[in-house]
Coordinates of C-alpha atoms in Angstrom, one line a residue:
M1288 CA 124.2 83.1 41.8
K1289 CA 121.1 84.2 43.6
Y1290 CA 119.6 85.4 40.4
I1291 CA 120.1 82.2 38.4
E1292 CA 117.2 80.3 40.0
H1293 CA 115.0 83.3 39.4
I1294 CA 116.0 83.5 35.8
K1295 CA 115.3 79.8 35.3
S1296 CA 111.9 80.2 36.8
V1297 CA 111.1 83.1 34.4
I1298 CA 112.3 81.1 31.4
L1299 CA 110.3 78.1 32.5
F1300 CA 107.2 80.2 32.9
L1301 CA 107.7 81.7 29.4
L1302 CA 108.1 78.2 27.9
I1303 CA 105.0 77.0 29.5
A1304 CA 103.1 80.1 28.4
L1305 CA 104.4 79.6 24.8
S1306 CA 103.4 76.0 24.9
M1307 CA 99.9 76.8 26.0
A1308 CA 99.6 79.5 23.3
L1309 CA 100.7 77.1 20.6
T1310 CA 98.3 74.4 21.8
F1311 CA 95.4 76.8 21.8
L1312 CA 96.3 78.0 18.3
T1313 CA 96.6 74.5 17.0
W1314 CA 93.2 73.5 18.4
N1315 CA 91.5 76.5 16.9
Y1316 CA 93.3 76.7 13.6
K1317 CA 91.1 76.3 10.5
P1318 CA 93.1 76.2 7.3
K1319 CA 91.5 77.5 4.1
Y1320 CA 91.5 74.4 1.9
Q1321 CA 91.4 74.9 -1.8
T1322 CA 88.3 73.4 -3.3
I1323 CA 89.2 70.4 -5.5
E1324 CA 86.8 69.9 -8.3
D1325 CA 85.4 66.4 -8.8
I1326 CA 87.3 64.6 -11.6
Q1327 CA 84.7 63.6 -14.3
I1328 CA 85.5 60.2 -15.8
E1329 CA 84.3 60.1 -19.4
H1330 CA 81.9 57.2 -19.9
I1331 CA 81.8 56.2 -23.6
T1332 CA 78.5 54.6 -24.9
L1333 CA 77.2 53.8 -28.3
G1334 CA 73.5 53.8 -27.3
E1335 CA 71.1 53.3 -24.5
Q1336 CA 70.9 50.4 -22.1
K1337 CA 68.3 47.8 -22.7
V1338 CA 66.2 46.0 -20.0
L1339 CA 66.2 42.2 -20.0
N1340 CA 62.7 41.7 -21.2
R1341 CA 63.4 43.8 -24.3
V1342 CA 66.3 41.5 -25.3
V1343 CA 65.0 38.2 -24.1
K1344 CA 61.5 37.9 -25.5
P1345 CA 59.4 35.7 -27.8
Y1346 CA 59.4 36.4 -31.6
R1347 CA 55.8 35.3 -32.0
L1348 CA 52.6 34.8 -29.9
L1349 CA 50.0 32.2 -30.9
F1350 CA 46.5 32.2 -29.4
K1351 CA 43.9 29.4 -29.5
A1352 CA 40.6 30.5 -28.1
E1353 CA 38.2 27.8 -29.5
E1354 CA 38.6 26.8 -33.1
D1355 CA 41.2 28.8 -35.0
F1356 CA 44.7 30.1 -34.3
T1357 CA 45.5 33.8 -34.3
G1358 CA 48.9 35.3 -33.6
T1359 CA 51.2 38.3 -33.8
V1360 CA 54.8 39.4 -33.9
S1361 CA 53.9 42.9 -32.8
S1362 CA 56.3 44.4 -30.2
E1363 CA 53.4 46.4 -28.8
V1364 CA 51.6 43.2 -27.8
I1365 CA 54.6 41.2 -26.9
D1366 CA 56.3 43.9 -24.8
A1367 CA 53.0 44.6 -22.9
L1368 CA 52.8 40.9 -22.0
M1369 CA 56.4 40.7 -20.9
D1370 CA 55.8 43.8 -18.7
E1371 CA 52.7 42.2 -17.3
F1372 CA 54.7 39.3 -16.0
S1373 CA 56.4 41.5 -13.5
N1374 CA 53.0 42.0 -11.8
M1375 CA 52.5 38.3 -11.3
E1376 CA 53.9 35.6 -9.0
A1377 CA 54.8 32.0 -10.0
N1378 CA 54.8 29.2 -7.5
D1379 CA 57.1 26.2 -7.4
L1380 CA 58.3 24.7 -10.6
T1381 CA 57.4 21.0 -11.2
L1382 CA 58.8 18.6 -13.7
I1383 CA 55.9 16.9 -15.4
N1384 CA 57.5 15.1 -18.3
H1385 CA 61.1 14.4 -19.4
N1386 CA 60.2 12.5 -22.6
L1387 CA 57.5 14.7 -24.2
A1388 CA 56.4 13.2 -27.5
D1389 CA 55.9 15.5 -30.5
D1390 CA 52.2 14.6 -31.0
K1391 CA 51.6 15.3 -27.3
L1392 CA 53.2 18.8 -27.8
N1393 CA 51.1 19.5 -30.8
E1394 CA 48.0 18.6 -28.8
M1395 CA 48.9 20.9 -26.1
L1396 CA 49.3 23.8 -28.4
R1397 CA 46.0 23.3 -30.1
A1398 CA 44.0 22.9 -26.9
P1399 CA 41.5 25.8 -26.4
N1400 CA 42.0 28.8 -24.1
R1401 CA 45.8 28.9 -24.5
M1402 CA 48.5 31.2 -25.8
T1403 CA 52.0 30.1 -26.8
L1404 CA 55.2 32.2 -26.6
L1405 CA 57.8 31.0 -29.2
F1406 CA 61.4 31.9 -28.6
Q1407 CA 64.4 31.9 -30.9
A1408 CA 66.6 30.0 -28.5
D1409 CA 66.6 28.1 -25.3
I1410 CA 65.9 30.4 -22.3
P1411 CA 67.4 29.4 -18.9
M1412 CA 64.8 29.3 -16.2
P1413 CA 66.7 31.6 -13.8
T1414 CA 66.9 34.2 -16.5
F1415 CA 63.2 34.1 -17.0
A1416 CA 62.8 34.3 -13.2
S1417 CA 64.2 37.8 -13.5
I1418 CA 61.2 38.6 -15.8
L1419 CA 58.5 36.6 -14.0
P1420 CA 59.0 36.6 -10.2
F1421 CA 58.8 33.2 -8.5
H1422 CA 57.7 32.8 -4.9
D1423 CA 61.0 31.1 -4.1
N1424 CA 63.8 32.3 -6.5
K1425 CA 66.5 30.3 -4.6
D1426 CA 65.6 26.9 -6.0
I1427 CA 65.0 27.6 -9.6
P1428 CA 66.7 24.8 -11.6
E1429 CA 69.1 25.6 -14.4
T1430 CA 66.8 24.0 -17.0
T1431 CA 65.9 25.7 -20.3
F1432 CA 62.8 26.1 -22.5
D1433 CA 62.1 27.4 -26.0
R1434 CA 58.3 27.9 -25.7
I1435 CA 55.7 28.7 -23.0
I1436 CA 52.1 27.6 -23.2
I1437 CA 49.8 29.7 -21.0
D1438 CA 46.5 28.1 -20.1
W1439 CA 44.0 30.7 -19.0
S1440 CA 41.0 28.3 -18.5
Q1441 CA 41.1 28.8 -14.7
L1442 CA 41.7 32.5 -14.8
T1443 CA 38.2 33.7 -13.9
V1444 CA 37.5 31.0 -11.3
A1445 CA 40.9 30.6 -9.6
G1446 CA 42.6 33.9 -10.5
Q1447 CA 45.6 32.0 -11.8
L1448 CA 47.3 30.9 -15.1
Q1449 CA 49.0 27.6 -15.8
F1450 CA 52.4 28.1 -17.3
L1451 CA 53.9 25.1 -19.2
F1452 CA 57.6 25.5 -20.0
I1453 CA 58.6 23.2 -22.9
N1454 CA 62.0 22.4 -24.5
A1455 CA 61.1 20.7 -27.7
D1456 CA 64.6 19.4 -28.4
N1457 CA 65.2 18.1 -24.8
R1458 CA 61.5 17.0 -24.6
T1459 CA 61.1 18.4 -21.1
L1460 CA 57.9 19.9 -19.7
Y1461 CA 57.8 21.9 -16.5
R1462 CA 54.7 23.5 -14.9
S1463 CA 54.0 26.4 -12.6
F1464 CA 50.8 28.0 -11.5
V1465 CA 51.0 31.8 -11.7
K1466 CA 48.9 34.2 -9.6
V1467 CA 47.3 37.1 -11.6
Y1468 CA 46.4 40.1 -9.4
D1469 CA 44.3 41.9 -12.0
K1470 CA 42.2 39.3 -13.8
A1471 CA 40.1 41.8 -15.7
A1472 CA 43.1 43.7 -17.1
F1473 CA 44.8 40.5 -18.3
K1474 CA 41.6 39.3 -20.0
R1475 CA 41.0 42.7 -21.6
N1476 CA 44.5 43.4 -22.7
F1477 CA 45.4 39.9 -24.1
I1478 CA 42.7 37.4 -24.3
D1479 CA 40.0 39.6 -25.7
R1480 CA 42.4 41.1 -28.2
A1481 CA 43.4 37.7 -29.6
A1482 CA 40.4 37.5 -32.0
K1483 CA 41.5 40.7 -33.8
L1484 CA 45.0 39.4 -34.5
D1485 CA 46.3 37.8 -37.7
S1486 CA 44.9 34.4 -38.6
Y1487 CA 47.5 31.5 -38.4
M1488 CA 47.3 28.0 -39.7
E1489 CA 48.8 24.8 -38.2
I1490 CA 50.7 22.8 -40.7
E1491 CA 50.7 19.3 -39.3
R1492 CA 53.6 17.0 -40.1
P1493 CA 53.7 13.3 -39.3
G1494 CA 56.2 12.3 -36.6
T1495 CA 57.3 15.8 -35.7
T1496 CA 56.1 19.1 -34.4
S1497 CA 53.7 21.3 -36.4
L1498 CA 54.6 24.5 -38.2
Y1499 CA 52.5 27.7 -37.7
V1500 CA 52.2 30.1 -40.6
L1501 CA 50.1 33.1 -41.7
T1502 CA 46.8 31.9 -43.3
N1503 CA 46.5 34.8 -45.7
P1504 CA 48.9 36.8 -48.0
T1505 CA 50.2 39.9 -46.3
E1506 CA 51.6 43.3 -47.5
I1507 CA 54.8 44.6 -46.0
L1508 CA 56.7 47.8 -46.8
P1509 CA 60.3 47.8 -48.0
Y1510 CA 62.7 50.4 -46.7
T1511 CA 65.8 52.3 -47.7
Y1512 CA 68.1 53.9 -45.2
S1513 CA 71.2 56.0 -45.4
V1514 CA 74.1 54.4 -43.5
G1515 CA 75.8 55.8 -40.4
T1516 CA 78.9 54.2 -38.8
I1517 CA 80.3 53.8 -35.3
S1518 CA 83.6 55.6 -35.3
T1519 CA 86.8 53.6 -34.8
D1520 CA 87.9 56.0 -32.0
L1521 CA 84.8 55.2 -30.0
L1522 CA 85.3 51.5 -30.4
K1523 CA 89.0 51.8 -29.4
K1524 CA 88.0 53.8 -26.2
I1525 CA 85.4 51.1 -25.3
L1526 CA 87.5 48.0 -26.0
F1527 CA 91.1 48.9 -25.2
T1528 CA 92.4 49.8 -21.7
D1529 CA 94.6 52.5 -23.1
P1530 CA 93.5 53.6 -26.6
N1531 CA 96.5 56.0 -26.8
I1532 CA 98.9 53.0 -27.3
V1533 CA 96.8 51.2 -29.9
Q1534 CA 98.5 50.7 -33.2
R1535 CA 96.7 50.7 -36.5
N1536 CA 97.7 48.5 -39.5
I1537 CA 96.0 48.5 -42.9
E1538 CA 96.1 44.9 -44.1
S1539 CA 94.1 45.4 -47.3
A1540 CA 91.6 47.7 -48.9
Q1541 CA 88.9 46.0 -46.9
T1542 CA 90.6 45.2 -43.6
E1543 CA 92.2 47.2 -40.8
K1544 CA 93.8 45.8 -37.6
Y1545 CA 94.1 47.6 -34.3
T1546 CA 96.2 46.2 -31.4
D1547 CA 97.8 47.2 -28.1
G1548 CA 100.0 44.1 -27.9
M1549 CA 97.5 42.2 -25.8
S1550 CA 94.1 42.5 -27.6
L1551 CA 93.2 42.8 -31.3
M1552 CA 90.3 44.5 -33.1
R1553 CA 89.9 43.8 -36.8
L1554 CA 87.7 46.0 -38.9
D1555 CA 86.0 44.3 -42.0
A1556 CA 84.8 47.0 -44.4
Q1557 CA 83.2 44.4 -46.7
N1558 CA 80.9 43.0 -44.0
Q1559 CA 80.7 46.3 -42.1
S1560 CA 81.7 44.5 -38.9
I1561 CA 84.4 44.5 -36.2
H1562 CA 85.9 41.5 -34.6
Y1563 CA 87.6 42.0 -31.2
V1564 CA 89.5 39.4 -29.3
Y1565 CA 91.4 39.4 -26.0
P1566 CA 93.4 36.1 -26.0
P1567 CA 94.5 36.1 -22.3
A1568 CA 90.8 35.8 -21.3
E1569 CA 90.1 32.6 -23.2
S1570 CA 88.4 30.0 -21.0
L1571 CA 86.1 27.1 -21.4
S1572 CA 85.6 26.6 -17.6
P1573 CA 82.0 25.6 -17.0
I1574 CA 79.5 28.4 -16.5
A1575 CA 75.8 28.3 -16.0
A1576 CA 73.7 29.4 -19.0
S1577 CA 71.8 32.0 -17.0
I1578 CA 75.1 33.6 -15.7
L1579 CA 76.5 33.5 -19.3
I1580 CA 73.5 35.5 -20.5
K1581 CA 73.7 38.0 -17.7
D1582 CA 77.4 38.6 -18.2
S1583 CA 76.9 39.1 -21.9
I1584 CA 74.0 41.5 -21.6
D1585 CA 75.8 43.4 -18.8
F1586 CA 78.9 43.8 -21.0
L1587 CA 76.8 45.2 -23.9
N1588 CA 74.9 47.5 -21.6
E1589 CA 78.1 48.9 -20.1
H1590 CA 78.8 50.6 -23.4
G1591 CA 75.2 50.8 -24.9
G1592 CA 76.2 48.2 -27.4
I1593 CA 72.6 47.0 -28.2
T1594 CA 72.3 49.9 -30.7
E1595 CA 69.3 48.6 -32.7
D1596 CA 66.5 46.1 -31.9
Y1597 CA 68.8 43.1 -31.2
R1598 CA 67.3 40.1 -29.5
F1599 CA 68.7 37.0 -27.9
A1600 CA 68.7 34.5 -30.7
A1601 CA 71.2 31.7 -30.0
M1602 CA 73.5 30.2 -27.3
N1603 CA 76.3 27.7 -27.1
Y1604 CA 77.0 27.7 -23.4
Q1605 CA 79.7 25.1 -23.6
K1606 CA 81.7 27.5 -25.8
H1607 CA 80.3 30.6 -23.9
I1608 CA 78.8 32.1 -27.1
I1609 CA 75.7 34.3 -27.1
D1610 CA 74.2 35.6 -30.4
Y1611 CA 71.7 38.5 -30.8
R1612 CA 69.7 38.8 -34.0
M1613 CA 68.8 42.2 -35.5
F1614 CA 65.1 42.9 -35.8
F1615 CA 63.4 45.7 -37.8
E1616 CA 59.7 46.6 -37.6
D1617 CA 59.3 43.5 -35.4
L1618 CA 60.7 41.2 -38.1
P1619 CA 64.1 39.4 -38.1
V1620 CA 66.8 40.7 -40.5
Y1621 CA 69.1 38.5 -42.6
S1622 CA 71.8 39.2 -45.1
D1623 CA 74.5 37.5 -47.1
T1624 CA 76.3 40.8 -47.8
T1625 CA 76.8 42.1 -44.2
F1626 CA 76.6 41.1 -40.6
T1627 CA 73.2 41.3 -38.9
R1628 CA 74.1 39.8 -35.5
I1629 CA 76.0 40.7 -32.3
S1630 CA 78.1 37.8 -31.0
T1631 CA 79.8 37.7 -27.6
T1632 CA 82.1 35.0 -26.2
W1633 CA 82.7 35.2 -22.5
G1634 CA 86.1 34.3 -21.1
D1635 CA 87.8 34.4 -17.7
N1636 CA 85.7 37.1 -15.8
R1637 CA 85.6 39.3 -18.9
I1638 CA 84.8 39.4 -22.6
F1639 CA 87.0 37.1 -24.7
R1640 CA 85.6 37.7 -28.2
Y1641 CA 83.2 40.3 -29.5
R1642 CA 81.8 40.6 -33.1
R1643 CA 79.3 43.1 -34.2
P1644 CA 78.2 45.4 -37.1
Y1645 CA 79.6 48.9 -37.0
Y1646 CA 76.9 50.4 -39.3
V1647 CA 73.7 51.9 -37.9
F1648 CA 70.5 53.0 -39.6
D1649 CA 70.8 56.7 -40.1
M1650 CA 67.9 58.3 -42.1
N1651 CA 64.8 56.7 -43.7
L1652 CA 64.8 57.7 -47.3
P1653 CA 61.3 57.8 -48.8
D1654 CA 61.0 56.1 -52.2
D1655 CA 58.3 55.1 -54.6
K1656 CA 58.3 51.4 -53.7
A1657 CA 54.8 50.1 -52.9
A1658 CA 54.1 47.5 -50.2
K1659 CA 55.2 44.1 -51.2
E1660 CA 52.6 41.3 -51.1
L1661 CA 54.0 38.1 -49.7
A1662 CA 52.4 34.7 -50.3
S1663 CA 50.3 33.0 -47.6
G1664 CA 51.9 30.3 -45.5
P1665 CA 50.1 27.5 -47.3
Q1666 CA 51.3 28.9 -50.6
I1667 CA 54.9 28.9 -49.4
I1668 CA 54.6 25.4 -48.2
E1669 CA 53.4 24.3 -51.6
Q1670 CA 56.2 26.3 -53.3
I1671 CA 58.8 24.6 -51.1
Q1672 CA 57.4 21.1 -51.8
S1673 CA 57.0 21.6 -55.5
N1674 CA 59.8 23.9 -56.6
L1675 CA 62.5 23.2 -54.0
K1676 CA 61.7 19.5 -53.5
T1677 CA 62.2 20.0 -49.8
D1678 CA 60.7 17.6 -47.3
I1679 CA 58.7 19.9 -44.9
N1680 CA 59.7 17.6 -42.0
E1681 CA 63.3 19.0 -42.5
I1682 CA 62.1 22.6 -41.8
D1683 CA 62.6 23.9 -38.3
D1684 CA 60.6 27.2 -38.9
L1685 CA 59.1 29.5 -41.5
V1686 CA 59.1 33.2 -40.8
I1687 CA 58.6 36.5 -42.6
G1688 CA 61.7 38.8 -42.2
Y1689 CA 63.7 41.4 -44.0
Y1690 CA 66.6 40.8 -46.4
L1691 CA 69.2 43.5 -45.9
V1692 CA 71.5 44.6 -48.7
H1693 CA 74.3 47.1 -48.1
D1694 CA 75.4 49.3 -51.0
A1695 CA 78.9 50.5 -49.9
D1696 CA 79.4 52.9 -52.8
A1697 CA 76.1 54.7 -52.2
Q1698 CA 76.2 54.2 -48.4
L1699 CA 72.6 52.9 -48.5
I1700 CA 70.8 50.0 -46.8
T1701 CA 67.8 48.4 -48.4
L1702 CA 65.4 46.1 -46.5
E1703 CA 63.2 43.8 -48.6
P1704 CA 60.5 41.7 -47.0
N1705 CA 60.7 38.0 -47.7
W1706 CA 59.8 34.6 -46.4
F1707 CA 62.7 32.7 -44.8
M1708 CA 63.1 29.0 -44.1
L1709 CA 65.2 27.6 -41.2
T1710 CA 66.8 24.1 -41.6
E1711 CA 69.9 22.5 -40.2
S1712 CA 71.9 24.3 -42.9
G1713 CA 70.8 27.7 -41.8
W1714 CA 68.4 30.3 -43.0
E1715 CA 67.3 30.4 -46.7
R1716 CA 65.6 33.2 -48.4
L1717 CA 62.5 32.2 -50.4
T1718 CA 61.7 34.3 -53.4
P1719 CA 58.8 33.8 -55.9
E1720 CA 61.1 33.8 -58.9
R1721 CA 63.2 31.0 -57.6
S1722 CA 62.5 27.6 -59.0
G1723 CA 65.3 25.8 -57.3
G1724 CA 68.8 26.2 -55.8
A1725 CA 69.6 27.5 -52.4
E1726 CA 70.8 30.7 -50.8
Y1727 CA 72.3 29.4 -47.5
G1728 CA 74.6 31.2 -45.3
L1729 CA 72.4 34.2 -44.6
E1730 CA 73.5 36.1 -41.5

């Protein structure tokens, strides 16, 4: 018995020593972890992202120095001006008139020392505040405009420009004074260059706003391109959550349907377009126009969807629809044989409907076609009045653009320069050989 206590003491000592050894080993143990490689998530894109001021921008600039109008549709000039806005600062926005008369608007445009930016669609003021910084961005009203008149008469003396934001349909006029930090550069890059631009003529119309057209005939090159296509697999990966479960159904020689049970993508070979819809996202809950544009452009940029020179062209904010018009060589593109727009409909926190061309311009194919001479603006006005018997007061705009024809068999696209007339019925292509009739419904 006398050894039992001694044995217990030895065992206790051994246990304490073992415990201390295990504790020491635990504190100092450094396991050799296996290096886990970062998992790369494939990001599918169709093209590059576009900055806001390359998508939301005017289609034409008009200048009035003293007597005559000059103007341009050149992206070089327009983009430089839009970039210059980021170096300015606008002060508070003031409502000047909420019932602007057409004759007053015409007077404002023809006043000297002014330039006018003409847009295809109404631009929300908060959207433009992302292009032209305001001193206080928090109180920008959700108003819209379709043209800006910039008065530079006080540039040299005060170092500022007067911006007049006008919505011709709503008859509203807002004003802001904008600080210019480099007066000499602005004068050199924009005001002094105005005299070298194309000559424009004002077509006055009783009781409505004037039209502005090129004074002289102009020569424009036609183009022929081979056609490339955006693969169906790419579109499936972009638009469907799990492309592996998407089922394909051939409905006809011209139509294919893809669905995962929740969303649907229809491919239209005749119009070279796809139409995607996600019915659970349908929503007509009110959304601010500026938020709608941001959501739409963000969605397109997520997958590089602005594959050509597409520009913001129309908006129905009640139905959440935004349209972007294709431009080529700085001119709008229209067609009655294929789709030349991108259209998005925003839903409940995501895209609800998406329609777009799936063709892309591949290679420019040189041909023997000479530059096409287009009639002057006054000649076109005379043709419209005499041959088409159209009241010029019913015309919303006259522009030079390209008429696109897609030859599916040869896989070619041709682009022919033409005058186009916009009325309530849509765009109409004006051709010299036409003596009557209409070609409405152009995309």
